[in-house]
Amino acid sequence: LIVAVHHNALPVGSPWLDDYMRITNGEALHQILLKAKDRLRGVFFGHVHQNIQMLQDGILYTSASSSWNQFNSWPESSETVPDGENPGFNVVSVSNTQTFIRRWNFKVE
């Protein structure tokens, strides 16, 4: 089972992203997903313009870099600013025994 959502379901530690970008009922979604934890391979989200991986209650939550520009936002930071990293995307491979996430970056000229 793989779940893909546009916005982050759980807080990512950045007030701006957590206050304005997070799914309103994300904690309720997490509680529902806990029932499928044994077969859930990951929850994939975007819209935060940075690579984030979180493990909560045994569930992997991960985002991909933006294909446009990246934001630099550390946990508990009060602002989100462009960080100059190259655009990118993730390739996710799922097998019977593992979920493998590979980040790819590319240069924009």
CSV table of N, CA and C in Angstrom, one decimal:
chain,number,residue,atom,x,y,z
A,1,LEU,N,0.8,-1.2,0.0
A,1,LEU,CA,0.0,0.0,0.0
A,1,LEU,C,0.9,1.2,0.0
A,2,ILE,N,0.6,2.1,-0.9
A,2,ILE,CA,1.3,3.4,-1.0
A,2,ILE,C,0.3,4.5,-1.0
A,3,VAL,N,0.5,5.6,-0.2
A,3,VAL,CA,-0.4,6.7,-0.2
A,3,VAL,C,0.3,7.9,-0.7
A,4,ALA,N,-0.3,8.6,-1.6
A,4,ALA,CA,0.3,9.9,-2.2
A,4,ALA,C,-0.7,11.0,-1.9
A,5,VAL,N,-0.2,12.1,-1.3
A,5,VAL,CA,-1.0,13.3,-1.1
A,5,VAL,C,-0.2,14.5,-1.5
A,6,HIS,N,-0.9,15.6,-1.8
A,6,HIS,CA,-0.2,16.8,-2.3
A,6,HIS,C,0.5,17.5,-1.1
A,7,HIS,N,-0.2,17.7,0.0
A,7,HIS,CA,0.3,18.4,1.1
A,7,HIS,C,0.8,17.5,2.2
A,8,ASN,N,1.6,18.0,3.2
A,8,ASN,CA,2.0,17.2,4.3
A,8,ASN,C,0.9,16.9,5.2
A,9,ALA,N,0.8,15.7,5.7
A,9,ALA,CA,-0.3,15.3,6.6
A,9,ALA,C,0.1,15.7,8.1
A,10,LEU,N,1.4,15.6,8.4
A,10,LEU,CA,1.8,15.8,9.7
A,10,LEU,C,2.7,17.1,9.8
A,11,PRO,N,2.9,17.7,10.9
A,11,PRO,CA,3.9,18.8,11.0
A,11,PRO,C,5.3,18.4,10.6
A,12,VAL,N,5.9,19.3,9.8
A,12,VAL,CA,7.3,19.1,9.4
A,12,VAL,C,8.3,19.9,10.2
A,13,GLY,N,7.8,20.6,11.2
A,13,GLY,CA,8.7,21.4,12.1
A,13,GLY,C,8.9,22.8,11.7
A,14,SER,N,8.3,23.3,10.6
A,14,SER,CA,8.5,24.6,10.1
A,14,SER,C,7.1,25.3,10.3
A,15,PRO,N,7.0,26.3,11.1
A,15,PRO,CA,5.7,27.0,11.4
A,15,PRO,C,5.0,27.4,10.1
A,16,TRP,N,5.7,28.0,9.2
A,16,TRP,CA,5.0,28.4,8.0
A,16,TRP,C,4.4,27.3,7.2
A,17,LEU,N,5.2,26.2,7.0
A,17,LEU,CA,4.6,25.0,6.3
A,17,LEU,C,3.5,24.3,7.1
A,18,ASP,N,3.7,24.2,8.4
A,18,ASP,CA,2.8,23.6,9.2
A,18,ASP,C,1.5,24.3,9.4
A,19,ASP,N,1.5,25.7,9.4
A,19,ASP,CA,0.3,26.5,9.6
A,19,ASP,C,-0.5,26.7,8.3
A,20,TYR,N,0.2,26.7,7.2
A,20,TYR,CA,-0.5,27.1,5.9
A,20,TYR,C,-0.5,26.0,4.9
A,21,MET,N,0.3,25.0,5.0
A,21,MET,CA,0.4,23.9,3.9
A,21,MET,C,-0.1,22.6,4.4
A,22,ARG,N,-0.2,22.3,5.7
A,22,ARG,CA,-0.5,21.0,6.2
A,22,ARG,C,-2.0,20.7,6.0
A,23,ILE,N,-2.3,19.4,5.7
A,23,ILE,CA,-3.6,18.9,5.6
A,23,ILE,C,-4.4,19.1,6.9
A,24,THR,N,-5.5,19.7,6.9
A,24,THR,CA,-6.3,20.1,8.1
A,24,THR,C,-6.5,18.9,9.0
A,25,ASN,N,-6.9,17.8,8.4
A,25,ASN,CA,-7.2,16.6,9.2
A,25,ASN,C,-6.1,15.5,9.1
A,26,GLY,N,-4.9,16.0,9.0
A,26,GLY,CA,-3.7,15.1,8.8
A,26,GLY,C,-3.5,14.1,9.9
A,27,GLU,N,-3.8,14.5,11.2
A,27,GLU,CA,-3.6,13.6,12.3
A,27,GLU,C,-4.7,12.5,12.2
A,28,ALA,N,-5.9,12.8,11.8
A,28,ALA,CA,-6.9,11.8,11.6
A,28,ALA,C,-6.5,10.8,10.5
A,29,LEU,N,-5.9,11.3,9.4
A,29,LEU,CA,-5.4,10.4,8.4
A,29,LEU,C,-4.4,9.5,8.9
A,30,HIS,N,-3.4,10.0,9.7
A,30,HIS,CA,-2.4,9.2,10.3
A,30,HIS,C,-3.0,8.1,11.2
A,31,GLN,N,-4.0,8.4,12.0
A,31,GLN,CA,-4.7,7.4,12.8
A,31,GLN,C,-5.3,6.3,12.0
A,32,ILE,N,-5.9,6.6,10.8
A,32,ILE,CA,-6.5,5.6,9.9
A,32,ILE,C,-5.4,4.8,9.3
A,33,LEU,N,-4.3,5.4,8.9
A,33,LEU,CA,-3.2,4.7,8.3
A,33,LEU,C,-2.5,3.7,9.3
A,34,LEU,N,-2.5,4.0,10.6
A,34,LEU,CA,-2.0,3.1,11.6
A,34,LEU,C,-2.6,1.7,11.5
A,35,LYS,N,-3.9,1.7,11.1
A,35,LYS,CA,-4.5,0.4,11.0
A,35,LYS,C,-4.0,-0.5,9.9
A,36,ALA,N,-3.3,0.2,8.9
A,36,ALA,CA,-2.7,-0.5,7.7
A,36,ALA,C,-1.2,-0.5,7.8
A,37,LYS,N,-0.7,-0.2,8.9
A,37,LYS,CA,0.8,0.0,9.1
A,37,LYS,C,1.6,-1.2,8.6
A,38,ASP,N,1.1,-2.4,8.8
A,38,ASP,CA,1.9,-3.6,8.4
A,38,ASP,C,2.1,-3.7,6.9
A,39,ARG,N,1.2,-3.2,6.1
A,39,ARG,CA,1.3,-3.3,4.7
A,39,ARG,C,1.5,-1.9,4.0
A,40,LEU,N,1.6,-0.8,4.8
A,40,LEU,CA,1.9,0.5,4.2
A,40,LEU,C,3.4,0.7,4.0
A,41,ARG,N,3.7,1.0,2.7
A,41,ARG,CA,5.1,1.2,2.4
A,41,ARG,C,5.6,2.6,2.5
A,42,GLY,N,4.7,3.6,2.5
A,42,GLY,CA,5.1,5.0,2.7
A,42,GLY,C,3.9,5.9,2.3
A,43,VAL,N,4.0,7.1,2.9
A,43,VAL,CA,3.1,8.2,2.6
A,43,VAL,C,4.0,9.3,1.9
A,44,PHE,N,3.7,9.6,0.7
A,44,PHE,CA,4.5,10.5,-0.1
A,44,PHE,C,3.8,11.8,-0.4
A,45,PHE,N,4.4,12.9,-0.1
A,45,PHE,CA,3.8,14.2,-0.3
A,45,PHE,C,4.7,15.2,-0.9
A,46,GLY,N,4.2,16.3,-1.3
A,46,GLY,CA,5.0,17.4,-1.9
A,46,GLY,C,4.6,18.7,-1.3
A,47,HIS,N,4.8,19.7,-2.2
A,47,HIS,CA,4.4,21.1,-1.9
A,47,HIS,C,5.3,21.8,-0.8
A,48,VAL,N,6.2,21.1,-0.2
A,48,VAL,CA,7.1,21.8,0.8
A,48,VAL,C,8.4,22.2,0.1
A,49,HIS,N,8.7,21.8,-1.1
A,49,HIS,CA,9.9,22.3,-1.9
A,49,HIS,C,11.2,21.9,-1.2
A,50,GLN,N,11.2,20.7,-0.5
A,50,GLN,CA,12.4,20.3,0.1
A,50,GLN,C,12.3,18.8,0.3
A,51,ASN,N,13.4,18.1,0.5
A,51,ASN,CA,13.4,16.7,0.8
A,51,ASN,C,13.3,16.5,2.3
A,52,ILE,N,12.2,15.8,2.7
A,52,ILE,CA,12.0,15.5,4.1
A,52,ILE,C,11.6,14.0,4.2
A,53,GLN,N,12.2,13.4,5.3
A,53,GLN,CA,11.8,12.1,5.6
A,53,GLN,C,11.5,12.1,7.1
A,54,MET,N,10.3,11.5,7.5
A,54,MET,CA,9.9,11.4,8.9
A,54,MET,C,9.4,10.0,9.1
A,55,LEU,N,9.6,9.5,10.3
A,55,LEU,CA,9.1,8.2,10.7
A,55,LEU,C,8.2,8.5,11.9
A,56,GLN,N,6.9,8.2,11.8
A,56,GLN,CA,6.1,8.4,13.0
A,56,GLN,C,5.2,7.2,13.2
A,57,ASP,N,5.4,6.6,14.4
A,57,ASP,CA,4.6,5.4,14.8
A,57,ASP,C,4.9,4.3,13.7
A,58,GLY,N,6.1,4.2,13.2
A,58,GLY,CA,6.4,3.2,12.2
A,58,GLY,C,6.0,3.4,10.8
A,59,ILE,N,5.5,4.6,10.5
A,59,ILE,CA,5.0,5.0,9.2
A,59,ILE,C,6.0,6.0,8.6
A,60,LEU,N,6.5,5.7,7.4
A,60,LEU,CA,7.4,6.6,6.7
A,60,LEU,C,6.6,7.7,5.9
A,61,TYR,N,6.9,8.9,6.2
A,61,TYR,CA,6.4,10.1,5.5
A,61,TYR,C,7.6,10.7,4.8
A,62,THR,N,7.5,10.9,3.5
A,62,THR,CA,8.6,11.5,2.7
A,62,THR,C,8.1,12.4,1.6
A,63,SER,N,8.9,13.5,1.4
A,63,SER,CA,8.6,14.4,0.4
A,63,SER,C,9.8,14.5,-0.6
A,64,ALA,N,9.5,15.0,-1.8
A,64,ALA,CA,10.5,15.1,-2.8
A,64,ALA,C,10.9,16.6,-3.0
A,65,SER,N,12.1,16.8,-3.5
A,65,SER,CA,12.5,18.1,-3.9
A,65,SER,C,11.6,18.7,-5.0
A,66,SER,N,11.5,20.0,-5.1
A,66,SER,CA,10.7,20.6,-6.1
A,66,SER,C,11.4,20.5,-7.5
A,67,SER,N,10.6,20.4,-8.5
A,67,SER,CA,11.2,20.5,-9.9
A,67,SER,C,11.4,21.9,-10.3
A,68,TRP,N,11.1,22.9,-9.4
A,68,TRP,CA,11.3,24.3,-9.7
A,68,TRP,C,12.4,24.9,-8.8
A,69,ASN,N,12.1,25.1,-7.5
A,69,ASN,CA,13.1,25.7,-6.6
A,69,ASN,C,12.9,25.1,-5.3
A,70,GLN,N,14.0,25.2,-4.4
A,70,GLN,CA,13.9,24.6,-3.1
A,70,GLN,C,13.8,25.6,-2.0
A,71,PHE,N,13.2,25.3,-0.9
A,71,PHE,CA,13.1,26.1,0.2
A,71,PHE,C,14.0,25.6,1.3
A,72,ASN,N,14.6,26.4,2.1
A,72,ASN,CA,15.4,26.0,3.3
A,72,ASN,C,14.6,26.3,4.5
A,73,SER,N,14.1,25.3,5.2
A,73,SER,CA,13.3,25.5,6.4
A,73,SER,C,13.7,24.4,7.4
A,74,TRP,N,14.3,24.8,8.4
A,74,TRP,CA,14.7,23.8,9.4
A,74,TRP,C,13.6,23.7,10.5
A,75,PRO,N,13.6,22.6,11.2
A,75,PRO,CA,12.6,22.5,12.3
A,75,PRO,C,12.7,23.7,13.2
A,76,GLU,N,11.6,24.3,13.6
A,76,GLU,CA,11.4,25.4,14.5
A,76,GLU,C,11.9,26.7,13.9
A,77,SER,N,12.2,26.7,12.6
A,77,SER,CA,12.6,28.0,11.9
A,77,SER,C,11.4,28.9,11.7
A,78,SER,N,11.6,30.2,11.8
A,78,SER,CA,10.4,31.1,11.8
A,78,SER,C,10.1,31.5,10.3
A,79,GLU,N,11.0,31.2,9.4
A,79,GLU,CA,10.8,31.6,8.0
A,79,GLU,C,11.3,30.6,7.1
A,80,THR,N,10.8,30.6,5.9
A,80,THR,CA,11.2,29.7,4.8
A,80,THR,C,11.7,30.5,3.7
A,81,VAL,N,13.0,30.2,3.3
A,81,VAL,CA,13.7,31.0,2.3
A,81,VAL,C,14.2,30.1,1.2
A,82,PRO,N,14.4,30.7,0.0
A,82,PRO,CA,15.0,29.9,-1.1
A,82,PRO,C,16.4,29.5,-0.7
A,83,ASP,N,16.8,28.3,-1.0
A,83,ASP,CA,18.2,27.8,-0.6
A,83,ASP,C,19.2,27.6,-1.7
A,84,GLY,N,18.8,27.7,-3.0
A,84,GLY,CA,19.7,27.6,-4.1
A,84,GLY,C,20.1,26.2,-4.5
A,85,GLU,N,19.5,25.2,-3.9
A,85,GLU,CA,19.8,23.8,-4.3
A,85,GLU,C,19.1,23.6,-5.7
A,86,ASN,N,19.7,22.7,-6.4
A,86,ASN,CA,19.2,22.4,-7.7
A,86,ASN,C,17.8,21.7,-7.6
A,87,PRO,N,16.9,21.9,-8.6
A,87,PRO,CA,15.7,21.2,-8.6
A,87,PRO,C,15.9,19.7,-8.7
A,88,GLY,N,14.8,18.9,-8.4
A,88,GLY,CA,15.0,17.5,-8.4
A,88,GLY,C,13.6,16.8,-8.3
A,89,PHE,N,13.8,15.5,-8.1
A,89,PHE,CA,12.6,14.6,-8.0
A,89,PHE,C,13.1,13.3,-7.3
A,90,ASN,N,12.1,12.5,-6.9
A,90,ASN,CA,12.5,11.2,-6.3
A,90,ASN,C,12.0,10.1,-7.2
A,91,VAL,N,12.7,9.0,-7.2
A,91,VAL,CA,12.3,7.8,-7.9
A,91,VAL,C,12.1,6.8,-6.7
A,92,VAL,N,10.9,6.2,-6.7
A,92,VAL,CA,10.6,5.3,-5.6
A,92,VAL,C,10.5,3.9,-6.2
A,93,SER,N,11.2,3.0,-5.6
A,93,SER,CA,11.1,1.6,-6.0
A,93,SER,C,10.7,0.7,-4.9
A,94,VAL,N,9.7,-0.1,-5.1
A,94,VAL,CA,9.1,-0.9,-4.1
A,94,VAL,C,9.2,-2.4,-4.4
A,95,SER,N,9.8,-3.2,-3.5
A,95,SER,CA,9.9,-4.6,-3.7
A,95,SER,C,9.1,-5.3,-2.6
A,96,ASN,N,9.2,-6.6,-2.5
A,96,ASN,CA,8.6,-7.3,-1.5
A,96,ASN,C,9.2,-7.1,-0.1
A,97,THR,N,10.4,-6.6,-0.1
A,97,THR,CA,11.1,-6.5,1.2
A,97,THR,C,11.6,-5.0,1.5
A,98,GLN,N,11.5,-4.1,0.6
A,98,GLN,CA,12.0,-2.8,0.9
A,98,GLN,C,11.3,-1.7,0.0
A,99,THR,N,11.4,-0.5,0.6
A,99,THR,CA,11.0,0.7,-0.2
A,99,THR,C,12.3,1.5,-0.3
A,100,PHE,N,12.7,1.8,-1.6
A,100,PHE,CA,14.0,2.5,-1.9
A,100,PHE,C,13.6,3.8,-2.5
A,101,ILE,N,14.1,4.9,-2.0
A,101,ILE,CA,13.9,6.2,-2.5
A,101,ILE,C,15.2,6.8,-2.9
A,102,ARG,N,15.3,7.2,-4.2
A,102,ARG,CA,16.5,7.8,-4.7
A,102,ARG,C,16.2,9.2,-5.2
A,103,ARG,N,16.9,10.2,-4.7
A,103,ARG,CA,16.7,11.6,-5.1
A,103,ARG,C,17.6,11.9,-6.3
A,104,TRP,N,17.0,12.5,-7.3
A,104,TRP,CA,17.7,12.9,-8.5
A,104,TRP,C,17.6,14.5,-8.6
A,105,ASN,N,18.8,15.1,-8.8
A,105,ASN,CA,18.8,16.5,-9.0
A,105,ASN,C,19.2,16.8,-10.4
A,106,PHE,N,18.9,18.0,-10.9
A,106,PHE,CA,19.3,18.4,-12.3
A,106,PHE,C,19.6,19.9,-12.3
A,107,LYS,N,20.5,20.3,-13.1
A,107,LYS,CA,20.8,21.7,-13.3
A,107,LYS,C,19.9,22.4,-14.2
A,108,VAL,N,19.5,23.6,-13.8
A,108,VAL,CA,18.8,24.5,-14.7
A,108,VAL,C,19.7,25.5,-15.2
A,109,GLU,N,19.8,25.7,-16.6
A,109,GLU,CA,20.7,26.6,-17.1
A,109,GLU,C,20.0,27.8,-17.7
